[in-house]
Short mmCIF file of C-alpha atoms (C1' of nucleotides) in Angstrom, two decimals:
data_model
loop_
_atom_site.label_atom_id
_atom_site.label_comp_id
_atom_site.label_asym_id
_atom_site.label_seq_id
_atom_site.Cartn_x
_atom_site.Cartn_y
_atom_site.Cartn_z
CA UNK A 11 -31.65 14.80 -3.14
CA UNK A 12 -29.77 11.55 -3.22
CA UNK A 13 -26.14 11.48 -4.20
CA UNK A 14 -25.11 10.49 -7.72
CA UNK A 15 -21.42 10.36 -8.61
CA UNK A 16 -19.68 9.30 -11.72
CA UNK A 17 -16.29 8.14 -12.92
CA UNK A 18 -15.69 9.41 -16.41
CA UNK A 19 -12.47 8.16 -17.99
CA UNK A 20 -11.57 8.71 -21.59
CA UNK A 21 -10.66 5.42 -23.26
CA UNK A 22 -7.25 6.37 -24.50
CA UNK A 23 -5.32 3.98 -22.29
CA UNK A 24 -5.59 1.54 -19.43
CA UNK A 25 -7.11 2.31 -16.05
CA UNK A 26 -4.18 3.72 -14.14
CA UNK A 27 -3.72 4.04 -10.43
CA UNK A 28 -4.80 7.67 -10.22
CA UNK A 29 -7.97 6.95 -12.13
CA UNK A 30 -8.64 3.97 -9.93
CA UNK A 31 -8.40 6.12 -6.84
CA UNK A 32 -10.71 8.74 -8.29
CA UNK A 33 -13.15 5.98 -9.15
CA UNK A 34 -12.84 4.58 -5.64
CA UNK A 35 -13.52 7.94 -4.03
CA UNK A 36 -16.55 8.45 -6.27
CA UNK A 37 -17.82 5.00 -5.51
CA UNK A 38 -17.28 5.34 -1.78
CA UNK A 39 -18.92 8.72 -1.57
CA UNK A 40 -22.02 7.54 -3.39
CA UNK A 41 -22.29 4.42 -1.25
CA UNK A 42 -21.72 6.37 1.90
CA UNK A 43 -24.91 8.29 1.29
CA UNK A 44 -26.86 5.45 -0.19
CA UNK A 45 -26.53 7.02 -3.62
CA UNK A 46 -25.61 5.79 -7.06
CA UNK A 47 -22.33 5.48 -8.88
CA UNK A 48 -22.11 5.75 -12.65
CA UNK A 49 -19.40 4.81 -15.13
CA UNK A 50 -19.31 7.02 -18.19
CA UNK A 51 -16.97 6.55 -21.10
CA UNK A 52 -15.83 9.89 -22.52
CA UNK A 53 -15.05 8.83 -26.04
CA UNK A 54 -15.83 11.96 -28.01
CA UNK A 55 -12.29 11.99 -29.33
CA UNK A 56 -12.76 9.36 -31.96
CA UNK A 57 -9.16 9.59 -33.06
CA UNK A 58 -7.72 8.42 -29.79
CA UNK A 59 -10.43 6.34 -28.21
CA UNK A 60 -10.07 2.61 -28.64
CA UNK A 61 -12.13 -0.44 -27.84
CA UNK A 62 -9.08 -2.03 -26.19
CA UNK A 63 -8.95 0.85 -23.75
CA UNK A 64 -12.65 0.54 -23.01
CA UNK A 65 -12.16 -3.15 -22.31
CA UNK A 66 -9.13 -2.46 -20.12
CA UNK A 67 -11.11 0.02 -18.07
CA UNK A 68 -13.96 -2.44 -17.58
CA UNK A 69 -11.52 -5.16 -16.66
CA UNK A 70 -9.80 -2.96 -14.11
CA UNK A 71 -13.05 -1.79 -12.57
CA UNK A 72 -14.38 -5.32 -12.40
CA UNK A 73 -11.24 -6.65 -10.77
CA UNK A 74 -11.42 -3.92 -8.16
CA UNK A 75 -15.08 -4.62 -7.63
CA UNK A 76 -16.15 -1.06 -8.41
CA UNK A 77 -19.51 -1.67 -9.94
CA UNK A 78 -21.56 0.92 -11.75
CA UNK A 79 -25.15 1.16 -10.63
CA UNK A 80 -26.30 1.89 -14.17
CA UNK A 81 -25.41 0.67 -17.61
CA UNK A 82 -22.23 2.34 -18.80
CA UNK A 83 -22.82 5.51 -20.75
CA UNK A 84 -20.89 6.28 -23.93
CA UNK A 85 -20.75 9.88 -24.99
CA UNK A 86 -20.59 8.93 -28.64
CA UNK A 87 -24.08 7.56 -28.27
CA UNK A 88 -25.39 10.90 -27.12
CA UNK A 89 -24.43 13.12 -30.03
CA UNK A 90 -28.03 13.92 -30.88
CA UNK A 91 -28.60 15.21 -27.42
CA UNK A 92 -25.49 17.41 -27.47
CA UNK A 93 -26.52 18.79 -30.81
CA UNK A 94 -29.91 19.62 -29.44
CA UNK A 95 -28.40 21.53 -26.53
CA UNK A 96 -26.01 23.40 -28.80
CA UNK A 97 -28.98 24.53 -30.87
CA UNK A 98 -30.79 25.51 -27.74
CA UNK A 99 -27.86 27.65 -26.67
CA UNK A 100 -27.53 29.25 -30.08
CA UNK A 101 -31.21 30.12 -29.99
CA UNK A 102 -30.90 31.59 -26.54
CA UNK A 103 -27.89 33.67 -27.54
CA UNK A 104 -25.52 31.81 -25.26
CA UNK A 105 -23.39 30.58 -28.10
CA UNK A 106 -22.25 31.80 -31.50
CA UNK A 107 -20.46 30.75 -34.65
CA UNK A 108 -16.79 31.50 -34.94
CA UNK A 109 -15.11 31.34 -38.33
CA UNK A 110 -11.55 31.87 -37.24
CA UNK A 111 -9.22 29.31 -38.78
CA UNK A 112 -6.78 27.24 -36.77
CA UNK A 113 -3.90 29.14 -38.33
CA UNK A 114 -5.48 32.40 -37.31
CA UNK A 115 -5.93 31.14 -33.77
CA UNK A 116 -2.36 29.88 -33.59
CA UNK A 117 -1.04 33.23 -34.71
CA UNK A 118 -3.19 34.93 -32.10
CA UNK A 119 -1.82 32.69 -29.37
CA UNK A 120 1.83 33.15 -30.24
CA UNK A 121 1.29 36.87 -30.37
CA UNK A 122 -0.27 36.86 -26.94
CA UNK A 123 2.49 34.72 -25.52
CA UNK A 124 5.02 37.13 -26.96
CA UNK A 125 3.23 39.91 -25.11
CA UNK A 126 3.40 37.75 -21.96
CA UNK A 127 -0.32 37.41 -21.81
CA UNK A 128 -2.32 34.35 -21.07
CA UNK A 129 -3.28 32.95 -24.48
CA UNK A 130 -7.02 33.07 -25.06
CA UNK A 131 -9.60 33.61 -27.71
CA UNK A 132 -10.06 37.33 -28.28
CA UNK A 133 -13.75 37.22 -29.09
CA UNK A 134 -13.41 38.41 -32.65
CA UNK A 135 -16.58 36.62 -33.75
CA UNK A 136 -18.46 37.24 -30.53
CA UNK A 137 -21.68 39.10 -31.22
CA UNK A 138 -22.14 42.18 -29.12
CA UNK A 139 -24.69 44.92 -29.32
CA UNK A 140 -23.37 47.74 -31.47
CA UNK A 141 -20.61 45.55 -32.86
CA UNK A 142 -20.50 44.66 -36.55
CA UNK A 143 -19.11 41.25 -37.31
CA UNK A 144 -17.13 40.61 -40.49
CA UNK A 145 -18.98 38.68 -43.20
CA UNK A 146 -18.55 34.93 -42.73
CA UNK A 147 -15.82 33.66 -45.02
CA UNK A 148 -17.01 31.27 -47.71
CA UNK A 149 -16.33 27.59 -47.39
CA UNK A 150 -15.46 27.68 -43.70
CA UNK A 151 -17.24 25.33 -41.34
CA UNK A 152 -17.66 27.44 -38.22
CA UNK A 153 -17.16 26.17 -34.71
CA UNK A 154 -19.63 27.05 -31.99
CA UNK A 155 -18.33 29.00 -29.05
CA UNK A 156 -19.88 29.53 -25.66
CA UNK A 157 -20.48 33.15 -24.75
CA UNK A 158 -18.78 33.35 -21.42
CA UNK A 159 -19.71 36.26 -19.15
CA UNK A 160 -17.24 39.15 -19.41
CA UNK A 161 -17.66 40.45 -15.91
CA UNK A 162 -17.92 39.05 -12.44
CA UNK A 163 -16.48 35.98 -10.84
CA UNK A 164 -17.16 32.32 -10.50
CA UNK A 165 -16.88 30.95 -7.01
CA UNK A 166 -16.09 27.28 -6.80
CA UNK A 167 -16.58 25.72 -3.42
CA UNK A 168 -14.43 22.69 -3.78
CA UNK A 169 -14.97 19.94 -1.24
CA UNK A 170 -11.24 19.27 -1.08
CA UNK A 171 -9.52 22.52 -1.95
CA UNK A 172 -11.94 24.94 -0.41
CA UNK A 173 -13.16 28.10 -2.03
CA UNK A 174 -11.52 29.04 -5.31
CA UNK A 175 -12.45 32.27 -7.05
CA UNK A 176 -12.00 32.85 -10.78
CA UNK A 177 -12.49 36.13 -12.61
CA UNK A 178 -14.60 35.78 -15.70
CA UNK A 179 -12.06 38.09 -17.31
CA UNK A 180 -9.61 35.20 -17.26
CA UNK A 181 -11.96 32.90 -19.09
CA UNK A 182 -12.38 32.94 -22.84
CA UNK A 183 -15.14 31.70 -25.09
CA UNK A 184 -14.46 28.02 -25.39
CA UNK A 185 -15.47 25.91 -28.34
CA UNK A 186 -18.43 23.68 -27.60
CA UNK A 187 -18.87 22.21 -31.06
CA UNK A 188 -16.20 21.59 -33.66
CA UNK A 189 -16.32 22.56 -37.31
CA UNK A 190 -17.64 19.12 -38.14
CA UNK A 191 -20.44 19.58 -35.64
CA UNK A 192 -19.15 17.18 -33.00
CA UNK A 193 -19.26 18.46 -29.42
CA UNK A 194 -16.17 18.97 -27.31
CA UNK A 195 -15.29 17.61 -23.91
CA UNK A 196 -16.13 20.58 -21.71
CA UNK A 197 -19.55 20.73 -23.23
CA UNK A 198 -20.36 17.02 -23.13
CA UNK A 199 -19.37 16.83 -19.51
CA UNK A 200 -21.73 19.60 -18.63
CA UNK A 201 -24.67 18.20 -20.56
CA UNK A 202 -24.06 14.70 -19.21
CA UNK A 203 -23.67 15.73 -15.61
CA UNK A 204 -26.82 17.76 -15.95
CA UNK A 205 -28.88 15.07 -17.71
CA UNK A 206 -27.69 12.33 -15.40
CA UNK A 207 -28.39 14.28 -12.26
CA UNK A 208 -24.82 14.11 -11.02
CA UNK A 209 -24.72 15.76 -7.62
CA UNK A 210 -20.99 15.43 -6.93
CA UNK A 211 -18.33 15.72 -9.56
CA UNK A 212 -15.23 13.95 -8.29
CA UNK A 213 -12.26 14.10 -10.63
CA UNK A 214 -8.58 14.83 -10.96
CA UNK A 215 -7.42 18.29 -10.07
CA UNK A 216 -6.14 18.84 -13.58
CA UNK A 217 -9.75 19.80 -14.20
CA UNK A 218 -9.93 22.67 -11.73
CA UNK A 219 -9.27 25.26 -14.39
CA UNK A 220 -12.07 23.88 -16.55
CA UNK A 221 -14.57 24.06 -13.76
CA UNK A 222 -15.49 27.76 -13.89
CA UNK A 223 -16.30 27.49 -17.60
CA UNK A 224 -18.39 24.44 -16.96
CA UNK A 225 -20.21 26.23 -14.19
CA UNK A 226 -20.93 29.13 -16.52
CA UNK A 227 -22.38 26.81 -19.14
CA UNK A 228 -24.46 25.09 -16.50
CA UNK A 229 -25.79 28.45 -15.40
CA UNK A 230 -26.58 29.47 -18.96
CA UNK A 231 -28.52 26.26 -19.28
CA UNK A 232 -30.37 27.00 -16.10
CA UNK A 233 -29.04 23.80 -14.60
CA UNK A 234 -28.26 23.10 -11.00
CA UNK A 235 -24.52 23.34 -10.35
CA UNK A 236 -23.18 20.17 -8.73
CA UNK A 237 -20.67 20.02 -5.92
CA UNK A 238 -17.08 19.49 -6.93
CA UNK A 239 -14.22 17.60 -5.35
CA UNK A 240 -10.89 17.85 -7.13
CA UNK A 241 -8.53 15.10 -6.12
CA UNK A 242 -4.81 15.74 -6.34
CA UNK A 243 -2.71 13.51 -8.49
CA UNK A 244 -0.60 10.53 -7.58
CA UNK A 245 3.10 10.89 -8.18
CA UNK A 246 5.72 8.22 -8.73
CA UNK A 247 8.04 7.19 -5.91
CA UNK A 248 10.54 9.79 -7.09
CA UNK A 249 7.98 12.56 -6.96
CA UNK A 250 7.73 12.81 -10.71
CA UNK A 251 4.46 12.70 -12.53
CA UNK A 252 3.36 9.24 -13.55
CA UNK A 253 3.16 8.69 -17.28
CA UNK A 254 3.22 5.74 -19.63
CA UNK A 255 6.92 6.26 -20.01
CA UNK A 256 7.42 6.75 -16.32
CA UNK A 257 6.01 4.15 -14.00
CA UNK A 258 2.33 4.45 -14.78
CA UNK A 259 0.83 1.02 -14.60
CA UNK A 260 -2.61 -0.28 -15.34
CA UNK A 261 -4.61 -1.62 -12.46
CA UNK A 262 -4.35 -5.10 -13.88
CA UNK A 263 -0.57 -4.83 -13.69
CA UNK A 264 -0.98 -4.76 -9.96
CA UNK A 265 -2.88 -7.98 -10.18
CA UNK A 266 0.06 -9.44 -12.07
CA UNK A 267 2.36 -8.17 -9.34
CA UNK A 268 0.45 -10.24 -6.84
CA UNK A 269 -1.88 -7.75 -5.22
CA UNK A 270 -5.27 -8.63 -3.86
CA UNK A 271 -7.87 -6.16 -5.16
CA UNK A 272 -9.10 -5.27 -1.68
CA UNK A 273 -5.54 -4.56 -0.59
CA UNK A 274 -4.89 -2.26 -3.52
CA UNK A 275 -8.11 -0.44 -2.73
CA UNK A 276 -7.05 -0.10 0.89
CA UNK A 277 -3.68 1.30 -0.07
CA UNK A 278 -5.31 3.69 -2.50
CA UNK A 279 -7.92 4.96 -0.10
CA UNK A 280 -5.21 5.88 2.38
CA UNK A 281 -3.30 7.74 -0.28
CA UNK A 282 -4.72 11.18 0.34
CA UNK A 283 -7.48 10.22 2.72
CA UNK A 284 -7.15 9.46 6.39
CA UNK A 285 -9.29 8.53 9.31
CA UNK A 286 -7.16 9.28 12.33
CA UNK A 287 -4.44 6.68 12.70
CA UNK A 288 -6.31 3.84 11.08
CA UNK A 289 -4.48 2.10 8.26
CA UNK A 290 -6.63 -0.90 7.44
CA UNK A 291 -10.26 -0.68 6.39
CA UNK A 292 -12.71 -3.24 5.18
CA UNK A 293 -14.78 -2.11 2.26
CA UNK A 294 -17.69 -1.53 4.62
CA UNK A 295 -15.55 0.65 6.86
CA UNK A 296 -14.35 2.66 3.89
CA UNK A 297 -17.92 3.31 2.86
CA UNK A 298 -18.96 4.16 6.36
CA UNK A 299 -16.07 6.50 7.08
CA UNK A 300 -15.02 8.10 3.82
CA UNK A 301 -15.45 11.84 3.60
CA UNK A 302 -13.85 14.76 1.81
CA UNK A 303 -12.99 16.68 4.98
CA UNK A 304 -10.04 14.39 5.37
CA UNK A 305 -8.86 14.19 1.81
CA UNK A 306 -5.55 15.92 1.34
CA UNK A 307 -5.27 18.68 -1.23
CA UNK A 308 -1.65 17.97 -1.95
CA UNK A 309 -0.30 15.32 -4.28
CA UNK A 310 0.91 11.99 -2.88
CA UNK A 311 3.62 9.62 -3.96
CA UNK A 312 2.96 5.99 -4.60
CA UNK A 313 5.06 3.97 -2.17
CA UNK A 314 5.42 0.40 -3.32
CA UNK A 315 6.83 -0.74 0.02
CA UNK A 316 3.78 0.36 1.90
CA UNK A 317 1.49 -1.06 -0.77
CA UNK A 318 3.24 -4.41 -0.27
CA UNK A 319 2.79 -4.12 3.45
CA UNK A 320 -0.94 -3.54 3.07
CA UNK A 321 -1.17 -6.45 0.70
CA UNK A 322 0.63 -8.64 3.18
CA UNK A 323 -1.82 -7.65 5.90
CA UNK A 324 -4.67 -8.76 3.68
CA UNK A 325 -2.94 -11.97 2.71
CA UNK A 326 -2.41 -12.76 6.37
CA UNK A 327 -5.90 -12.06 7.54
CA UNK A 328 -8.12 -12.87 4.61
CA UNK A 329 -10.24 -16.00 4.54
CA UNK A 330 -8.04 -18.41 2.52
CA UNK A 331 -11.10 -19.29 0.48
CA UNK A 332 -11.27 -15.82 -1.04
CA UNK A 333 -7.58 -15.92 -1.86
CA UNK A 334 -7.80 -19.29 -3.60
CA UNK A 335 -9.00 -18.00 -6.99
CA UNK A 336 -6.24 -15.40 -7.19
CA UNK A 337 -3.62 -17.89 -6.01
CA UNK A 338 -4.82 -20.34 -8.60
CA UNK A 339 -4.51 -17.64 -11.25
CA UNK A 340 -0.94 -16.91 -10.21
CA UNK A 341 0.12 -20.55 -10.13
CA UNK A 342 -1.13 -21.10 -13.65
CA UNK A 343 0.54 -17.91 -14.70
CA UNK A 344 3.95 -19.36 -13.80
CA UNK A 345 3.13 -22.64 -15.46
CA UNK A 346 2.23 -24.61 -12.36
CA UNK A 347 -0.73 -26.95 -12.32
CA UNK A 348 -2.70 -26.26 -9.14
CA UNK A 349 -4.21 -29.75 -9.33
CA UNK A 350 -0.82 -31.44 -9.11
CA UNK A 351 -0.37 -30.80 -5.41
CA UNK A 352 -1.99 -30.01 -2.08
CA UNK A 353 -5.17 -28.10 -1.47
CA UNK A 354 -4.66 -24.43 -2.22
CA UNK A 355 -6.33 -23.11 0.91
CA UNK A 356 -4.05 -25.25 3.07
CA UNK A 357 -1.00 -23.94 1.25
CA UNK A 358 -2.18 -20.35 1.56
CA UNK A 359 -2.55 -20.83 5.28
CA UNK A 360 1.05 -21.95 5.61
CA UNK A 361 2.60 -19.49 3.19
CA UNK A 362 0.78 -16.29 3.81
CA UNK A 363 2.76 -14.91 6.66
CA UNK A 364 5.97 -15.15 4.69
CA UNK A 365 4.71 -13.75 1.39
CA UNK A 366 3.92 -10.15 0.67
CA UNK A 367 2.50 -10.90 -2.75
CA UNK A 368 0.79 -13.74 -4.53
CA UNK A 369 3.64 -13.85 -6.99
CA UNK A 370 5.96 -14.65 -4.13
CA UNK A 371 3.53 -17.17 -2.76
CA UNK A 372 3.24 -18.92 -6.09
CA UNK A 373 7.00 -19.07 -6.53
CA UNK A 374 7.58 -20.34 -3.03
CA UNK A 375 4.90 -22.97 -3.42
CA UNK A 376 6.02 -24.27 -6.76
CA UNK A 377 7.91 -27.17 -5.14
CA UNK A 378 4.61 -28.56 -3.90
CA UNK A 379 3.21 -28.92 -7.40
CA UNK A 380 6.16 -29.56 -9.65
CA UNK A 381 9.33 -31.63 -9.52
CA UNK A 382 12.54 -29.99 -8.38
CA UNK A 383 14.87 -29.13 -11.17
CA UNK A 384 17.87 -28.04 -9.14
CA UNK A 385 19.08 -27.27 -5.64
CA UNK A 386 19.99 -23.80 -4.65
CA UNK A 387 23.76 -23.98 -4.85
CA UNK A 388 24.63 -22.17 -1.66
CA UNK A 389 21.99 -23.91 0.38
CA UNK A 390 23.00 -27.30 -0.95
CA UNK A 391 26.66 -26.65 -0.22
CA UNK A 392 25.81 -25.75 3.32
CA UNK A 393 23.27 -28.41 4.20
CA UNK A 394 23.57 -31.29 1.75
CA UNK A 395 26.82 -32.51 3.19
CA UNK A 396 27.96 -36.02 3.99
CA UNK A 397 26.58 -35.58 7.51
CA UNK A 398 23.39 -34.20 6.09
CA UNK A 399 23.03 -37.19 3.83
CA UNK A 400 23.41 -39.55 6.77
CA UNK A 401 20.65 -37.70 8.56
CA UNK A 402 18.39 -37.82 5.52
CA UNK A 403 19.09 -41.45 4.87
CA UNK A 404 18.20 -42.54 8.37
CA UNK A 405 15.27 -40.19 8.62
CA UNK A 406 13.76 -41.40 5.37
CA UNK A 407 13.59 -44.89 6.77
CA UNK A 408 11.82 -43.69 9.88
CA UNK A 409 9.35 -41.54 7.98
CA UNK A 410 8.53 -44.36 5.67
CA UNK A 411 7.40 -46.34 8.66
CA UNK A 412 5.15 -43.57 9.87
CA UNK A 413 1.61 -44.90 10.19
CA UNK A 414 -0.13 -41.59 9.53
CA UNK A 415 1.21 -38.71 7.45
CA UNK A 416 0.02 -35.83 9.58
CA UNK A 417 1.73 -32.62 10.59
CA UNK A 418 1.62 -33.69 14.21
CA UNK A 419 3.17 -37.08 13.50
CA UNK A 420 5.84 -35.51 11.35
CA UNK A 421 6.59 -32.97 14.00
CA UNK A 422 7.11 -35.70 16.53
CA UNK A 423 9.16 -37.81 14.17
CA UNK A 424 11.55 -35.06 13.15
CA UNK A 425 11.96 -33.63 16.63
CA UNK A 426 12.34 -37.06 18.12
CA UNK A 427 14.94 -37.97 15.55
CA UNK A 428 16.99 -34.85 16.29
CA UNK A 429 16.74 -35.39 20.03
CA UNK A 430 17.74 -39.02 19.68
CA UNK A 431 20.83 -38.03 17.74
CA UNK A 432 21.63 -35.23 20.13
CA UNK A 433 21.36 -32.78 17.27
CA UNK A 434 19.79 -29.34 17.22
CA UNK A 435 16.64 -29.19 15.17
CA UNK A 436 18.41 -26.96 12.68
CA UNK A 437 20.89 -29.69 11.88
CA UNK A 438 18.04 -31.90 10.81
CA UNK A 439 15.42 -29.53 9.47
CA UNK A 440 17.71 -27.61 7.15
CA UNK A 441 19.04 -30.60 5.22
CA UNK A 442 15.46 -31.84 4.88
CA UNK A 443 14.34 -28.48 3.67
CA UNK A 444 16.96 -28.22 0.99
CA UNK A 445 16.28 -31.81 -0.03
CA UNK A 446 12.53 -31.39 -0.46
CA UNK A 447 12.17 -27.70 -1.31
CA UNK A 448 15.38 -27.17 -3.21
CA UNK A 449 16.36 -24.31 -0.98
CA UNK A 450 16.53 -23.35 2.68
CA UNK A 451 13.24 -21.44 2.77
CA UNK A 452 9.85 -22.93 3.50
CA UNK A 453 7.09 -23.10 6.10
CA UNK A 454 7.84 -25.05 9.32
CA UNK A 455 9.35 -28.38 8.38
CA UNK A 456 6.48 -30.51 9.68
CA UNK A 457 3.98 -28.47 7.66
CA UNK A 458 6.22 -28.53 4.65
CA UNK A 459 6.48 -32.32 4.67
CA UNK A 460 2.81 -32.72 5.38
CA UNK A 461 1.82 -30.56 2.42
CA UNK A 462 4.35 -32.25 0.17
CA UNK A 463 2.96 -35.68 0.95
CA UNK A 464 4.57 -39.00 1.69
CA UNK A 465 5.53 -40.04 -1.82
CA UNK A 466 7.22 -36.85 -2.83
CA UNK A 467 8.93 -36.39 0.50
CA UNK A 468 10.51 -39.83 0.54
CA UNK A 469 11.52 -39.65 -3.10
CA UNK A 470 13.20 -36.28 -2.62
CA UNK A 471 14.93 -37.32 0.57
CA UNK A 472 16.45 -40.29 -1.24
CA UNK A 473 17.27 -38.27 -4.31
CA UNK A 474 19.19 -35.88 -2.10
CA UNK A 475 21.12 -38.72 -0.50
CA UNK A 476 22.00 -40.04 -3.92
CA UNK A 477 22.94 -36.57 -5.04
CA UNK A 478 25.42 -36.20 -2.19
CA UNK A 479 26.87 -39.68 -2.40
CA UNK A 480 26.78 -40.08 -6.10
CA UNK A 481 28.56 -36.84 -6.86
"C1'" G B 275 4.47 34.50 -19.43
"C1'" C B 276 -0.54 34.48 -17.27
"C1'" U B 277 -4.30 32.00 -14.05
"C1'" C B 278 -5.08 28.41 -10.39
"C1'" C B 279 -3.42 24.79 -6.73
"C1'" U B 280 -0.01 22.73 -3.04
"C1'" A B 281 3.80 22.78 1.08
"C1'" U B 282 4.47 18.28 8.83
"C1'" C B 283 9.76 12.59 9.54
"C1'" G B 284 12.74 9.39 3.26
"C1'" U B 285 7.17 8.03 2.13
"C1'" C B 286 1.61 8.07 3.51
"C1'" U B 287 -0.41 10.94 7.14
"C1'" A B 288 -2.62 12.86 12.50
"C1'" G B 289 -2.98 17.81 13.79
"C1'" A B 290 -8.99 22.63 12.75
"C1'" G B 291 -4.61 28.61 18.37
"C1'" G B 292 -2.81 26.19 24.12
"C1'" C B 293 -3.85 18.75 24.84
"C1'" C B 294 2.76 19.14 20.51
"C1'" U B 295 9.13 17.86 24.65
"C1'" A B 296 4.51 17.25 17.06
"C1'" G B 297 1.22 11.30 17.25
"C1'" G B 298 0.52 6.80 14.02
"C1'" A B 299 1.90 3.72 9.78
"C1'" C B 300 5.50 2.03 5.87
"C1'" G B 301 10.57 1.82 5.30
"C1'" G B 302 15.55 2.09 8.28
"C1'" A B 303 18.64 0.71 12.68
"C1'" G B 304 19.11 -2.38 17.14
"C1'" C B 305 17.49 -6.20 20.54
"C1'" C B 306 14.34 -10.51 21.84
"C1'" C B 307 11.96 -15.00 19.98
"C1'" U B 308 13.31 -18.95 16.48
"C1'" C B 309 14.32 -25.46 12.51
"C1'" U B 310 14.88 -21.67 7.56
"C1'" C B 311 12.31 -17.57 5.63
"C1'" A B 312 8.86 -14.95 7.82
"C1'" A B 313 5.57 -13.37 11.50
"C1'" G B 314 5.46 -11.28 16.35
"C1'" G B 315 7.32 -8.30 20.64
"C1'" C B 316 10.37 -4.28 22.43
"C1'" U B 317 13.69 -0.06 21.63
"C1'" U B 318 15.50 3.75 18.43
"C1'" A B 319 16.84 7.64 14.64
"C1'" A B 320 13.83 10.81 11.64
"C1'" A B 321 9.60 16.37 10.05
"C1'" C B 322 6.17 21.52 11.08
"C1'" C B 323 9.93 25.26 3.58
"C1'" C B 324 11.63 30.56 4.79
"C1'" C B 325 10.53 35.57 6.56
"C1'" G B 326 7.27 38.80 8.63
"C1'" G B 327 2.48 39.79 11.08
"C1'" U B 328 -2.03 38.75 14.35
"C1'" U B 329 -2.25 36.73 19.47
"C1'" C B 330 -0.75 36.14 26.29
"C1'" G B 331 0.23 31.85 23.03
"C1'" A B 332 0.88 29.45 15.97
"C1'" A B 333 2.46 23.36 12.80
"C1'" U B 334 -2.42 25.47 13.01
"C1'" C B 335 -4.85 32.31 11.19
"C1'" C B 336 -3.00 36.44 7.68
"C1'" G B 337 0.71 38.58 4.18
"C1'" G B 338 5.08 38.04 1.34
"C1'" G B 339 8.83 34.97 -0.49
"C1'" U B 340 10.74 30.20 -2.09
"C1'" A B 341 9.91 25.51 -4.13
"C1'" G B 342 6.86 22.01 -6.59
"C1'" G B 343 2.53 21.11 -9.64
"C1'" A B 344 -1.77 21.90 -12.93
"C1'" G B 345 -4.13 24.57 -16.75
"C1'" C B 346 -3.90 28.07 -20.82
"C1'" G B 347 -6.25 22.87 -27.90
"C1'" C B 348 -11.64 22.40 -33.18
"C1'" C B 349 -7.51 16.53 -26.32
"C1'" A B 350 -10.13 14.54 -22.49
#
RNA sequence: GCUCCUAUCGUCUAGAGGCCUAGGACGGAGCCCUCUCAAGGCUUAAACCCCGGUUCGAAUCCGGGUAGGAGCGCCA
């Protein structure tokens, strides 16, 4: 049987980093075995599900390049099917109506807690041979509960956590349909996974405790039980759980921070999974090598420093052409017109080894596309001195006479000038840098001037001279 | 409270009884290179939660602690 996995987020917020990793693992596992990957939107909670969240999830998945092999499934569009299965279970005696009110249930729970017991439904409406049920109260819309086995155990062979055994005694009769007839999560998941032929359920480990109940429902339905892989959660850098209030960011936030999607994926795949000592994987390698034997069962912290390092590795080695669109996006984002300066790929090539993110790259490249508005004070004080101005003044004249504005010619001109004056290159390059960049940081000076172009270079050199002398 | 899960450098991890004087990577420190910032090279500090047991031998297996975490909804 070919592998079918699914990623099933509920649209109550953006696609966060933990969800993205779960999606990645699901995607990778399916691809590894030539199977299919499905995106399913679990929107049965109509109160909290929003279209914005659905859009955010799609956007995040698209940016990461995690494509579903089928049309997205919405649970809200499958209510008829759930209803049908509920009826089927009622008919087969696997489910029953429960008329207990919420107040009644609450009271029951607090009582149990007071007795230091695990709160659970006590089965008061559960039909049993020889048991007489109270008459249904009038005007109450009953919920439907699943009749969980009373005896025995459920053995879950988790691909990540190993064998986990649950006693049916610990499980209560969960609600599968609400008073208003709508199905609940645990039930929809089961029906969907069954109908869609999901072979491997890969999800967060906050679902482990739901799994035995789901397995019991599956068995009652006579369905094949899929394999499970419960992935541990991702913690913040401080070890605390990630939440909206505490460091949880949407995947698209990482785009805004200057990450390349492939780099984020690479960082994520190594968070919990390993393949010996290898740190960097192409997407093909991830697909080829991913397996659950090497997925850690313990939670991992998100380390921004390492994520930046991975991103930098990608920036340094990627084909500049694939970085261009993202770089373009970042330049525009900071109000820079990418058309007002040198070719983006050429700039990427010069900047990438000194930038860990695209945000940094955009900021450091701004001088190539927009006029300088000020000099960095410290750098100017150090390099735009009277001596510096003399250097710039004389150099400008020489550069103006340059027949061809190439990096090689500029290299020769600047080095030759310094040698002729008996100056170290630093004495010449630094004043130039501050004059044309606005600060003492940029790619090699010949490359910097080449990218900047003749007009801008000469104008800025002279402006700097005027700045020093005029002030 | 009950059930379940987890536990190797600061962080991500390698490690499936001897290959471990515990390896790699990020980050840190130092040195080299150097027109700036980087990149690169080299060196270095840094960990098996604790206690028992099994075994000739345990980071690895078992038990018990301890510490974290998850779940216990007519939420997903």
